[in-house]
Amino acid sequence: MGMIWLIIKIILWTVLACMSVFVFLCILALVAPVRYEAYLEKYDHLNYDVKVRYLRGVKGHFYLQDGIKYQEIKAFGKRLYFEKEELSLKEQEVAVIPKVVHPTTKYEQDHVKDQLKDDQVDVQKQMTEKQQATYKTVSSIKESEGTGKTVQASRMASEESDQKENHTDSNIGLIREIVSLPYFWRLLKSICKLLKDIIIYIGPKEWSFELVVGKEEPAETGELMAKLIMLYPWYYQHGIVKGNYETPGIWGGFLAEGKFCIGGILKRIIAFLWYKPVRESIKLILRKRKEEEDGE
């Protein structure tokens, strides 16, 4: 009896240890920061370089350099995914495919039709009466089959269009019902607030830039630079703006670094779903879907 209890205790402790490790890993996955670094530039060519790191072992590297795009994902030193794609001009050249030349003018079209009719008459003359009878029978069968298929296809298309119209009408009715709710504007405001909070949360904590601008005339470039200098107190901590008095255009580079946690995003989503107008809207949508399924 004591041996059985010992085995049961060992099993329970093993299960408890596995559950504890699983819970710890889940909490770690939610709390561990996702760090990213993104660089984008456009001088001679467009280049970008994006690095993502998660749990110090999962890394992603995506960059475009000299017309070649790379995508790579690693997990604890092991490469899970890698892709290299050429974006050079030679790779973008379209192969020449021979095309079938169709008659364009009315004369050419009539000529082709007459030629086809003459060929059909010649073939029919060469056929015996028995062959012609067989040919007519087969043709009538094919025509009847084609007519049946056409009717069936048109019926199926009509049913699909009716289903789409009913689905569209139900969606429109659901939208109207949601808009008519007394707390609709609070719901819309909460959605905008959620998107704003997520963008601010995952947005870069540090960023810098270099902007080079030029216009057609040097005087116009100088006038533009004078206007941008008025904004200098707002951007001098993050970057610089230069003027190109020789060539018109816009060039520059942008570097951003930041981090966020998956748990932080889930926290904001849960708070959004817990808001009463959101819960009532979700209940309304689920009830409407259930009524549609029961009606079908």
Short mmCIF file of C-alpha atoms in Angstrom, two decimals:
data_model
loop_
_atom_site.label_atom_id
_atom_site.label_comp_id
_atom_site.label_asym_id
_atom_site.label_seq_id
_atom_site.Cartn_x
_atom_site.Cartn_y
_atom_site.Cartn_z
CA MET A 1 0.00 0.00 0.00
CA GLY A 2 2.84 2.38 0.85
CA MET A 3 4.44 1.72 -2.55
CA ILE A 4 1.20 2.67 -4.33
CA TRP A 5 0.94 5.96 -2.43
CA LEU A 6 4.58 6.69 -3.27
CA ILE A 7 3.91 6.15 -6.98
CA ILE A 8 0.81 8.36 -6.80
CA LYS A 9 2.78 11.12 -5.05
CA ILE A 10 5.53 10.93 -7.66
CA ILE A 11 2.96 11.20 -10.47
CA LEU A 12 1.20 14.13 -8.79
CA TRP A 13 4.46 15.98 -8.16
CA THR A 14 5.51 15.37 -11.78
CA VAL A 15 2.20 16.71 -13.10
CA LEU A 16 2.42 19.72 -10.75
CA ALA A 17 5.99 20.43 -11.88
CA CYS A 18 4.98 20.23 -15.56
CA MET A 19 2.03 22.55 -14.96
CA SER A 20 4.27 25.00 -13.07
CA VAL A 21 6.81 25.02 -15.90
CA PHE A 22 4.02 25.54 -18.44
CA VAL A 23 2.54 28.45 -16.46
CA PHE A 24 5.99 29.98 -16.02
CA LEU A 25 6.68 29.76 -19.76
CA CYS A 26 3.30 31.35 -20.54
CA ILE A 27 3.96 34.22 -18.14
CA LEU A 28 7.47 34.60 -19.54
CA ALA A 29 6.12 34.70 -23.10
CA LEU A 30 3.64 37.42 -22.13
CA VAL A 31 6.08 39.52 -20.10
CA ALA A 32 9.24 39.13 -22.20
CA PRO A 33 9.80 42.20 -24.39
CA VAL A 34 9.81 42.10 -28.18
CA ARG A 35 12.61 44.41 -29.28
CA TYR A 36 12.82 45.77 -32.80
CA GLU A 37 15.06 48.04 -34.81
CA ALA A 38 14.03 49.36 -38.21
CA TYR A 39 16.01 51.45 -40.69
CA LEU A 40 14.69 52.83 -43.98
CA GLU A 41 16.61 54.94 -46.48
CA LYS A 42 16.14 56.29 -49.98
CA TYR A 43 19.16 57.87 -51.64
CA ASP A 44 20.27 56.12 -54.82
CA HIS A 45 18.05 53.09 -54.16
CA LEU A 46 15.46 52.08 -51.61
CA ASN A 47 16.95 50.00 -48.78
CA TYR A 48 15.57 48.83 -45.47
CA ASP A 49 16.77 46.73 -42.54
CA VAL A 50 14.41 45.37 -39.86
CA LYS A 51 15.61 43.31 -36.87
CA VAL A 52 13.29 41.69 -34.31
CA ARG A 53 14.42 39.89 -31.15
CA TYR A 54 12.22 37.95 -28.72
CA LEU A 55 13.24 35.99 -25.60
CA ARG A 56 16.90 36.54 -26.53
CA GLY A 57 16.77 33.44 -28.70
CA VAL A 58 14.15 34.10 -31.37
CA LYS A 59 15.40 36.54 -33.97
CA GLY A 60 14.10 37.82 -37.26
CA HIS A 61 16.05 39.76 -39.85
CA PHE A 62 14.42 41.28 -42.93
CA TYR A 63 16.33 43.63 -45.20
CA LEU A 64 16.61 44.91 -48.76
CA GLN A 65 20.03 45.84 -50.06
CA ASP A 66 21.30 46.44 -53.60
CA GLY A 67 18.08 45.10 -55.11
CA ILE A 68 18.19 41.82 -53.12
CA LYS A 69 15.58 41.05 -50.46
CA TYR A 70 16.46 38.77 -47.56
CA GLN A 71 14.15 37.19 -44.98
CA GLU A 72 15.56 35.11 -42.13
CA ILE A 73 14.14 33.71 -38.86
CA LYS A 74 16.27 31.96 -36.24
CA ALA A 75 15.35 30.24 -32.96
CA PHE A 76 18.16 29.70 -30.43
CA GLY A 77 20.84 29.60 -33.09
CA LYS A 78 18.95 27.37 -35.54
CA ARG A 79 17.68 28.78 -38.81
CA LEU A 80 13.97 28.13 -39.25
CA TYR A 81 13.29 30.14 -42.38
CA PHE A 82 15.39 31.83 -45.04
CA GLU A 83 14.46 33.38 -48.37
CA LYS A 84 16.47 35.40 -50.83
CA GLU A 85 14.80 37.20 -53.72
CA GLU A 86 16.40 39.13 -56.53
CA LEU A 87 14.78 42.46 -57.33
CA SER A 88 17.24 43.61 -59.97
CA LEU A 89 16.18 44.93 -63.37
CA LYS A 90 17.26 41.73 -65.12
CA GLU A 91 14.95 39.67 -62.92
CA GLN A 92 12.08 42.07 -63.57
CA GLU A 93 12.30 41.75 -67.35
CA VAL A 94 9.18 40.10 -68.77
CA ALA A 95 9.74 37.19 -71.12
CA VAL A 96 8.39 37.64 -74.64
CA ILE A 97 5.48 35.25 -75.17
CA PRO A 98 4.23 34.65 -78.70
CA LYS A 99 0.68 35.84 -79.06
CA VAL A 100 -2.07 34.59 -81.37
CA VAL A 101 -2.90 37.28 -83.90
CA HIS A 102 -6.65 37.85 -84.14
CA PRO A 103 -8.36 39.72 -86.96
CA THR A 104 -9.07 43.29 -85.98
CA THR A 105 -10.76 44.94 -88.92
CA LYS A 106 -14.31 44.07 -90.00
CA TYR A 107 -13.02 42.91 -93.39
CA GLU A 108 -10.62 40.45 -91.79
CA GLN A 109 -13.34 39.14 -89.45
CA ASP A 110 -15.80 38.62 -92.33
CA HIS A 111 -13.08 36.94 -94.36
CA VAL A 112 -12.33 34.51 -91.55
CA LYS A 113 -16.04 33.74 -91.05
CA ASP A 114 -16.49 33.04 -94.79
CA GLN A 115 -13.43 30.80 -94.77
CA LEU A 116 -14.80 28.82 -91.84
CA LYS A 117 -18.16 28.43 -93.56
CA ASP A 118 -16.49 27.19 -96.75
CA ASP A 119 -14.45 24.67 -94.77
CA GLN A 120 -17.58 23.45 -92.99
CA VAL A 121 -19.42 23.03 -96.35
CA ASP A 122 -16.51 21.07 -97.80
CA VAL A 123 -16.46 18.74 -94.81
CA GLN A 124 -20.19 18.15 -94.98
CA LYS A 125 -19.98 17.32 -98.71
CA GLN A 126 -17.34 14.70 -98.03
CA MET A 127 -19.52 12.98 -95.43
CA THR A 128 -21.90 10.22 -96.37
CA GLU A 129 -25.58 10.32 -95.53
CA LYS A 130 -25.09 7.88 -92.66
CA GLN A 131 -22.22 9.90 -91.27
CA GLN A 132 -24.31 13.06 -91.58
CA ALA A 133 -27.16 11.42 -89.66
CA THR A 134 -24.78 10.26 -86.95
CA TYR A 135 -23.23 13.70 -86.87
CA LYS A 136 -26.65 15.37 -86.47
CA THR A 137 -27.64 12.94 -83.69
CA VAL A 138 -24.45 13.54 -81.76
CA SER A 139 -24.77 17.29 -82.27
CA SER A 140 -28.34 17.32 -80.98
CA ILE A 141 -27.29 15.28 -77.92
CA LYS A 142 -24.43 17.67 -77.22
CA GLU A 143 -26.73 20.65 -77.65
CA SER A 144 -29.25 19.16 -75.21
CA GLU A 145 -26.49 18.38 -72.72
CA GLY A 146 -25.10 21.87 -73.14
CA THR A 147 -28.55 23.34 -72.62
CA GLY A 148 -29.02 21.26 -69.46
CA LYS A 149 -25.63 22.29 -68.13
CA THR A 150 -26.36 25.90 -68.96
CA VAL A 151 -29.68 25.77 -67.13
CA GLN A 152 -28.06 24.08 -64.14
CA ALA A 153 -25.20 26.58 -64.09
CA SER A 154 -27.61 29.51 -64.32
CA ARG A 155 -29.70 28.04 -61.49
CA MET A 156 -26.61 27.62 -59.30
CA ALA A 157 -25.45 31.14 -60.11
CA SER A 158 -28.90 32.49 -59.26
CA GLU A 159 -28.88 30.64 -55.92
CA GLU A 160 -25.39 31.93 -55.10
CA SER A 161 -26.40 35.49 -55.98
CA ASP A 162 -29.50 35.16 -53.78
CA GLN A 163 -27.37 33.90 -50.89
CA LYS A 164 -24.92 36.75 -51.34
CA GLU A 165 -27.75 39.28 -51.45
CA ASN A 166 -29.31 37.81 -48.31
CA HIS A 167 -25.94 37.82 -46.56
CA THR A 168 -25.33 41.41 -47.64
CA ASP A 169 -28.80 42.46 -46.49
CA SER A 170 -28.26 40.77 -43.12
CA ASN A 171 -24.91 42.53 -42.70
CA ILE A 172 -26.47 45.87 -43.61
CA GLY A 173 -29.28 45.23 -41.14
CA LEU A 174 -26.76 44.30 -38.44
CA ILE A 175 -24.77 47.49 -39.09
CA ARG A 176 -27.93 49.58 -38.93
CA GLU A 177 -28.90 47.91 -35.66
CA ILE A 178 -25.47 48.59 -34.16
CA VAL A 179 -25.53 52.22 -35.33
CA SER A 180 -28.97 52.69 -33.81
CA LEU A 181 -27.76 51.59 -30.37
CA PRO A 182 -27.76 54.38 -27.74
CA TYR A 183 -24.10 53.72 -26.89
CA PHE A 184 -22.84 53.54 -30.49
CA TRP A 185 -20.70 56.69 -30.25
CA ARG A 186 -19.13 55.45 -27.02
CA LEU A 187 -18.34 52.18 -28.80
CA LEU A 188 -16.75 54.03 -31.73
CA LYS A 189 -14.77 56.20 -29.34
CA SER A 190 -13.50 53.14 -27.44
CA ILE A 191 -12.37 51.50 -30.71
CA CYS A 192 -10.40 54.60 -31.70
CA LYS A 193 -8.92 54.74 -28.20
CA LEU A 194 -7.83 51.09 -28.41
CA LEU A 195 -6.09 51.60 -31.75
CA LYS A 196 -4.42 54.76 -30.48
CA ASP A 197 -3.21 53.05 -27.29
CA ILE A 198 -1.78 50.07 -29.20
CA ILE A 199 0.01 52.29 -31.73
CA ILE A 200 1.51 54.42 -28.95
CA TYR A 201 2.46 51.32 -26.95
CA ILE A 202 4.28 49.51 -29.78
CA GLY A 203 5.60 52.73 -31.31
CA PRO A 204 9.33 53.50 -31.30
CA LYS A 205 10.83 54.80 -28.06
CA GLU A 206 13.85 56.25 -29.87
CA TRP A 207 14.01 57.49 -33.42
CA SER A 208 16.18 59.66 -35.63
CA PHE A 209 16.12 60.81 -39.22
CA GLU A 210 17.93 62.68 -41.96
CA LEU A 211 15.92 64.51 -44.61
CA VAL A 212 17.32 66.04 -47.81
CA VAL A 213 14.97 68.10 -49.98
CA GLY A 214 15.41 70.01 -53.20
CA LYS A 215 13.16 71.94 -55.57
CA GLU A 216 13.38 73.04 -59.17
CA GLU A 217 15.01 76.38 -58.41
CA PRO A 218 17.65 77.10 -55.72
CA ALA A 219 15.57 80.06 -54.54
CA GLU A 220 12.58 77.79 -53.96
CA THR A 221 14.78 75.35 -52.05
CA GLY A 222 16.04 78.19 -49.85
CA GLU A 223 12.49 79.36 -49.20
CA LEU A 224 11.48 75.82 -48.20
CA MET A 225 14.47 75.50 -45.86
CA ALA A 226 13.55 78.81 -44.23
CA LYS A 227 10.08 77.44 -43.49
CA LEU A 228 11.47 74.18 -42.10
CA ILE A 229 13.85 76.05 -39.81
CA MET A 230 10.80 77.43 -38.02
CA LEU A 231 10.07 73.83 -36.93
CA TYR A 232 13.63 73.27 -35.73
CA PRO A 233 12.77 73.30 -31.98
CA TRP A 234 10.46 70.31 -32.52
CA TYR A 235 12.80 68.04 -34.50
CA TYR A 236 16.39 69.02 -33.63
CA GLN A 237 16.64 66.29 -30.98
CA HIS A 238 15.80 63.56 -33.49
CA GLY A 239 17.30 64.54 -36.81
CA ILE A 240 18.48 67.08 -39.34
CA VAL A 241 17.08 68.58 -42.52
CA LYS A 242 19.35 69.54 -45.42
CA GLY A 243 18.74 71.31 -48.69
CA ASN A 244 19.86 70.10 -52.10
CA TYR A 245 20.24 73.19 -54.32
CA GLU A 246 21.23 71.25 -57.43
CA THR A 247 18.77 68.40 -57.89
CA PRO A 248 15.04 68.41 -57.11
CA GLY A 249 13.72 65.52 -55.03
CA ILE A 250 13.39 64.04 -51.57
CA TRP A 251 15.96 61.74 -49.97
CA GLY A 252 16.76 60.58 -46.48
CA GLY A 253 16.85 57.85 -43.89
CA PHE A 254 14.83 56.93 -40.81
CA LEU A 255 15.91 54.83 -37.82
CA ALA A 256 13.50 53.62 -35.12
CA GLU A 257 14.03 51.43 -32.05
CA GLY A 258 11.43 50.19 -29.63
CA LYS A 259 10.04 47.32 -27.60
CA PHE A 260 6.70 46.01 -26.39
CA CYS A 261 5.24 43.00 -24.60
CA ILE A 262 2.55 40.68 -25.89
CA GLY A 263 0.95 40.84 -22.46
CA GLY A 264 0.65 44.62 -22.75
CA ILE A 265 -1.31 44.29 -26.00
CA LEU A 266 -3.55 41.58 -24.54
CA LYS A 267 -4.16 43.73 -21.46
CA ARG A 268 -5.47 46.58 -23.60
CA ILE A 269 -7.62 44.24 -25.71
CA ILE A 270 -9.15 42.61 -22.60
CA ALA A 271 -9.92 46.03 -21.12
CA PHE A 272 -11.57 46.97 -24.42
CA LEU A 273 -13.67 43.78 -24.48
CA TRP A 274 -14.71 44.32 -20.85
CA TYR A 275 -16.24 47.69 -21.70
CA LYS A 276 -20.04 47.43 -21.57
CA PRO A 277 -20.86 48.87 -25.05
CA VAL A 278 -18.37 46.43 -26.58
CA ARG A 279 -19.86 43.48 -24.71
CA GLU A 280 -23.38 44.45 -25.73
CA SER A 281 -22.33 44.79 -29.36
CA ILE A 282 -20.66 41.37 -29.33
CA LYS A 283 -23.80 39.83 -27.83
CA LEU A 284 -25.90 41.48 -30.53
CA ILE A 285 -23.65 40.12 -33.30
CA LEU A 286 -23.65 36.59 -31.84
CA ARG A 287 -27.43 36.64 -31.41
CA LYS A 288 -27.87 37.83 -35.00
CA ARG A 289 -25.60 35.07 -36.33
CA LYS A 290 -27.45 32.46 -34.33
CA GLU A 291 -30.80 33.66 -35.69
CA GLU A 292 -29.43 33.41 -39.24
CA GLU A 293 -28.19 29.87 -38.64
CA ASP A 294 -31.52 28.83 -37.11
CA GLY A 295 -33.37 30.43 -40.02
CA GLU A 296 -31.31 28.43 -42.49
#
